[in-house]
Coordinates of C-alpha atoms in Angstrom, one line a residue:
M28 CA -17.2 -4.6 -54.7
E29 CA -14.8 -3.3 -57.4
F30 CA -11.7 -1.8 -55.9
Q31 CA -9.9 1.3 -57.2
D32 CA -7.6 2.5 -54.4
I33 CA -6.5 -1.0 -53.3
I34 CA -5.6 -4.3 -54.9
W35 CA -7.2 -7.4 -53.5
K36 CA -5.7 -10.8 -54.4
T37 CA -5.9 -14.3 -53.0
D38 CA -3.6 -17.2 -53.5
G39 CA -4.9 -20.4 -51.9
P40 CA -5.3 -19.6 -48.2
I41 CA -3.3 -16.4 -48.3
A42 CA -5.0 -13.0 -49.0
R43 CA -3.1 -9.8 -50.0
I44 CA -4.2 -6.2 -49.8
T45 CA -2.0 -3.7 -51.6
L46 CA -2.7 0.0 -51.1
N47 CA -2.6 1.4 -54.6
R48 CA -2.1 5.1 -54.7
P49 CA 1.6 5.1 -55.3
Q50 CA 1.6 8.7 -56.6
T51 CA 0.9 9.9 -53.0
L52 CA 3.0 7.2 -51.3
N53 CA -0.4 5.5 -50.7
G54 CA -1.9 8.4 -48.8
Y55 CA -5.4 7.3 -47.7
T56 CA -8.6 8.8 -49.0
E57 CA -12.2 8.2 -48.1
R58 CA -12.6 5.7 -50.9
M59 CA -9.4 3.8 -49.8
C60 CA -10.7 3.6 -46.3
N61 CA -14.1 2.2 -47.4
E62 CA -12.3 -0.3 -49.7
L63 CA -9.9 -1.4 -47.0
V64 CA -12.8 -2.1 -44.6
A65 CA -14.6 -4.1 -47.3
A66 CA -11.5 -6.1 -48.1
I67 CA -10.8 -6.9 -44.4
D68 CA -14.4 -8.1 -44.2
L69 CA -13.8 -10.4 -47.2
Y70 CA -10.9 -11.9 -45.4
R71 CA -12.8 -12.2 -42.1
Q72 CA -15.8 -14.0 -43.7
D73 CA -13.9 -16.6 -45.8
D74 CA -12.7 -19.5 -43.6
N75 CA -10.6 -20.7 -46.4
L76 CA -8.4 -17.7 -46.0
R77 CA -5.9 -18.1 -43.1
A78 CA -3.4 -15.3 -43.4
L79 CA -3.5 -11.7 -44.8
I80 CA -0.6 -9.6 -46.1
L81 CA -1.0 -5.8 -46.1
T82 CA 1.5 -3.7 -48.1
G83 CA 1.7 -0.7 -50.4
A84 CA 2.4 -0.2 -54.1
G85 CA 5.4 1.6 -55.3
R86 CA 7.9 3.2 -52.9
G87 CA 5.7 3.6 -49.9
F88 CA 3.6 1.7 -47.4
C89 CA 1.3 4.6 -46.4
S90 CA 2.1 8.3 -45.9
G91 CA -1.0 8.9 -43.8
G92 CA -4.0 11.0 -45.0
D93 CA -3.8 12.4 -48.5
V94 CA -2.8 16.1 -48.2
S95 CA -2.4 16.7 -51.9
G96 CA -5.7 18.6 -52.0
T97 CA -7.1 16.3 -54.7
A98 CA -9.2 14.1 -52.3
S99 CA -12.7 15.2 -51.3
S100 CA -14.9 14.2 -48.4
R101 CA -18.7 13.8 -48.2
F102 CA -18.5 15.6 -44.9
H103 CA -16.5 18.6 -46.3
N104 CA -19.2 21.2 -45.5
H105 CA -20.5 19.7 -42.3
P106 CA -19.8 21.6 -39.0
M107 CA -18.6 18.4 -37.5
G108 CA -17.0 17.3 -40.7
H109 CA -13.6 16.1 -39.4
L110 CA -15.1 14.1 -36.5
L111 CA -17.5 12.4 -38.8
Q112 CA -14.9 11.8 -41.5
M113 CA -12.5 10.1 -39.1
R114 CA -15.2 8.2 -37.3
E115 CA -16.7 6.8 -40.5
D116 CA -13.5 6.3 -42.5
F117 CA -10.1 5.6 -41.0
H118 CA -11.4 4.7 -37.5
Q119 CA -13.4 2.0 -39.1
I120 CA -10.2 0.4 -40.4
V121 CA -8.6 0.5 -37.0
L122 CA -11.6 -1.0 -35.4
S123 CA -12.1 -3.6 -38.1
M124 CA -8.4 -4.8 -37.8
H125 CA -8.6 -4.7 -34.0
R126 CA -11.6 -7.0 -34.0
L127 CA -10.1 -9.3 -36.5
D128 CA -9.0 -12.6 -35.0
K129 CA -7.2 -13.9 -38.0
P130 CA -3.5 -13.0 -38.4
V131 CA -2.3 -10.0 -40.4
I132 CA 1.3 -9.5 -41.6
G133 CA 2.4 -6.0 -42.5
A134 CA 4.9 -5.8 -45.3
I135 CA 6.4 -2.3 -44.7
N136 CA 8.0 -1.6 -48.0
G137 CA 8.6 2.1 -47.6
P138 CA 7.6 5.1 -45.6
A139 CA 4.9 4.4 -42.9
V140 CA 4.2 7.7 -41.2
A141 CA 1.4 9.4 -39.3
G142 CA -1.8 7.4 -40.1
G143 CA 0.4 5.0 -42.1
L144 CA 2.3 4.1 -38.9
T145 CA -1.0 3.6 -37.1
L146 CA -2.1 1.3 -40.0
A147 CA 1.2 -0.7 -39.7
L148 CA 0.7 -1.1 -36.0
C149 CA -2.7 -2.6 -36.5
C150 CA -0.9 -5.6 -38.1
D151 CA 0.1 -8.4 -35.8
I152 CA 3.5 -9.0 -37.3
R153 CA 5.4 -6.2 -39.1
I154 CA 8.3 -7.1 -41.5
A155 CA 10.1 -4.0 -42.7
S156 CA 12.3 -3.4 -45.7
D157 CA 15.6 -1.9 -44.9
Q158 CA 14.4 1.0 -47.0
A159 CA 11.4 1.7 -44.8
R160 CA 11.0 4.7 -42.6
L161 CA 8.5 5.0 -39.8
G162 CA 7.4 7.8 -37.5
D163 CA 4.7 10.3 -36.7
T164 CA 4.8 13.6 -38.6
A165 CA 1.4 15.0 -37.7
L166 CA 2.6 17.8 -35.5
K167 CA 4.9 19.0 -38.3
F168 CA 1.6 20.2 -39.8
A169 CA 0.2 21.3 -36.4
L170 CA -2.1 18.3 -36.6
L171 CA -2.7 15.5 -34.1
C172 CA -2.3 11.7 -34.3
D173 CA -6.1 11.3 -34.4
E174 CA -6.2 8.1 -36.4
G175 CA -5.4 6.0 -33.3
G176 CA -1.8 6.7 -32.8
A177 CA -2.3 8.2 -29.4
Y178 CA -3.7 4.8 -28.3
L179 CA -1.2 2.6 -30.1
F180 CA 2.1 4.4 -30.0
P181 CA 2.6 4.3 -26.2
R182 CA 1.4 0.7 -26.0
V183 CA 4.0 -0.4 -28.5
M184 CA 7.0 1.7 -27.7
G185 CA 6.3 3.1 -24.2
L186 CA 4.9 6.5 -23.2
D187 CA 8.2 8.5 -23.1
K188 CA 9.4 7.3 -26.5
A189 CA 5.9 7.8 -28.1
L190 CA 5.8 11.4 -26.8
K191 CA 9.3 12.1 -28.1
M192 CA 8.5 10.7 -31.5
T193 CA 5.2 12.6 -31.8
M194 CA 6.1 15.9 -30.2
L195 CA 9.4 16.2 -32.2
S196 CA 7.8 14.7 -35.4
E197 CA 10.6 12.1 -35.6
V198 CA 10.9 9.5 -38.4
Y199 CA 13.2 6.5 -37.9
D200 CA 15.0 4.2 -40.3
A201 CA 14.0 0.6 -40.2
K202 CA 16.7 -0.5 -37.8
K203 CA 15.9 2.1 -35.2
A204 CA 12.2 1.4 -35.7
C205 CA 12.8 -2.2 -34.9
E206 CA 14.8 -1.3 -31.8
L207 CA 11.8 0.8 -30.6
G208 CA 9.4 -2.0 -31.3
L209 CA 7.6 -0.4 -34.2
V210 CA 8.5 -3.3 -36.5
T211 CA 9.1 -7.0 -35.7
E212 CA 11.9 -7.7 -38.2
V213 CA 14.0 -5.9 -40.8
V214 CA 15.0 -7.6 -44.1
P215 CA 16.8 -6.4 -47.2
H216 CA 14.4 -4.7 -49.5
A217 CA 14.7 -7.4 -52.3
E218 CA 13.8 -10.1 -49.7
L219 CA 10.7 -8.5 -48.2
D220 CA 8.1 -10.3 -50.4
S221 CA 9.7 -13.7 -50.0
R222 CA 10.1 -13.3 -46.2
V223 CA 6.5 -12.1 -45.8
T224 CA 5.1 -14.9 -48.1
E225 CA 7.1 -17.5 -46.1
L226 CA 5.5 -16.3 -42.8
A227 CA 2.1 -16.2 -44.4
K228 CA 2.5 -19.8 -45.6
R229 CA 3.6 -21.0 -42.2
L230 CA 0.5 -19.3 -40.6
A231 CA -1.8 -20.8 -43.3
D232 CA -0.4 -24.3 -42.5
G233 CA -1.0 -23.9 -38.8
P234 CA -4.1 -24.7 -36.8
P235 CA -6.5 -21.9 -37.8
L236 CA -8.8 -22.3 -34.8
A237 CA -6.0 -22.3 -32.3
I238 CA -4.2 -19.4 -34.0
R239 CA -7.4 -17.3 -34.0
L240 CA -8.0 -18.0 -30.3
A241 CA -4.3 -17.3 -29.4
K242 CA -4.5 -13.9 -31.1
R243 CA -7.9 -13.2 -29.4
M244 CA -6.5 -14.2 -26.0
M245 CA -3.4 -12.0 -26.2
Y246 CA -5.2 -8.9 -27.3
K247 CA -8.0 -9.3 -24.7
Q248 CA -5.6 -10.1 -21.9
L249 CA -3.6 -6.9 -22.4
T250 CA -6.3 -5.1 -20.4
M251 CA -7.2 -7.9 -17.9
P252 CA -6.0 -8.6 -14.4
L253 CA -4.2 -11.9 -14.0
D254 CA -7.1 -13.9 -12.5
A255 CA -9.4 -12.8 -15.3
A256 CA -6.7 -13.6 -17.9
L257 CA -6.2 -17.1 -16.5
E258 CA -9.9 -17.8 -16.5
D259 CA -10.1 -16.5 -20.1
A260 CA -7.3 -18.9 -21.1
A261 CA -9.0 -21.9 -19.4
L262 CA -12.3 -21.1 -21.2
S263 CA -10.5 -20.9 -24.6
V264 CA -8.8 -24.2 -24.2
M265 CA -12.2 -25.8 -23.8
I266 CA -12.6 -25.1 -27.5
T267 CA -9.2 -26.1 -28.7
N268 CA -8.5 -29.2 -26.6
G269 CA -11.4 -31.2 -27.9
S270 CA -11.0 -30.1 -31.5
E271 CA -10.2 -32.3 -34.5
D272 CA -7.1 -30.2 -35.1
A273 CA -5.8 -31.0 -31.6
R274 CA -6.2 -34.7 -32.3
E275 CA -4.6 -34.4 -35.7
G276 CA -1.6 -32.5 -34.1
T277 CA -1.0 -35.3 -31.7
R278 CA -1.4 -38.0 -34.3
A279 CA 1.0 -36.2 -36.7
F280 CA 3.6 -35.9 -33.9
L281 CA 3.4 -39.6 -33.0
E282 CA 3.5 -40.6 -36.7
K283 CA 6.4 -38.2 -37.4
R284 CA 4.7 -36.3 -40.2
K285 CA 3.4 -32.8 -41.0
P286 CA -0.1 -32.2 -39.6
T287 CA -3.0 -31.3 -41.8
F288 CA -5.2 -28.8 -39.9
K289 CA -8.7 -28.1 -41.0
G290 CA -9.9 -25.6 -38.5
R291 CA -12.3 -27.9 -36.7

């Protein structure tokens, strides 16, 4: 697939998706949504890729849906147009990232608001530039956080803080966003790329099978009672404990060297 609204690059085991509509602060369109889903699928299917970085071109991460009036939808004249558009476009990104068991790092280089904040929260680790701003501005336009924010915001920051942010259309600087749990870490803008690349390399050097299962366990167990969560963990270690990577990890520790994990 040839990409127009995103840039897809790989460097060894690390993949990078850059939202590439800087003229709209990377406001998403139908085409961008379709390209994002396709790129995420490329990452999912290639076992040689072990970490994904998601970021934006120019001054922004993602400003939400493109409201410039230049974007069109194939559902424009359909009586259920908005439902179909969200279900077939942005919701597919959220579902695709939610089902992905490989790690994703969000490099929040600038504004991430409305659907852009939802997209950021779909990343497992979120590193923000000190120039980033995050919040939900949907109600400013008398719209709703229909991209998935109503599900994700209270789970990340608590119900009361999520309601306050959304109902008052609040946007926070990176430091405040970190205090609220919207980002994992804040770094100087000039250091964002190096910090994110460092983390991606560490993930890529780690045991890919165990990393994938650890991510899968934590997301699944958020909605499980304790007894089911413990059973799920016990089943998962049946896979990792007998793996070649587990044996390599033990050998490397005893031999005082860096392990070489192969995902087997």
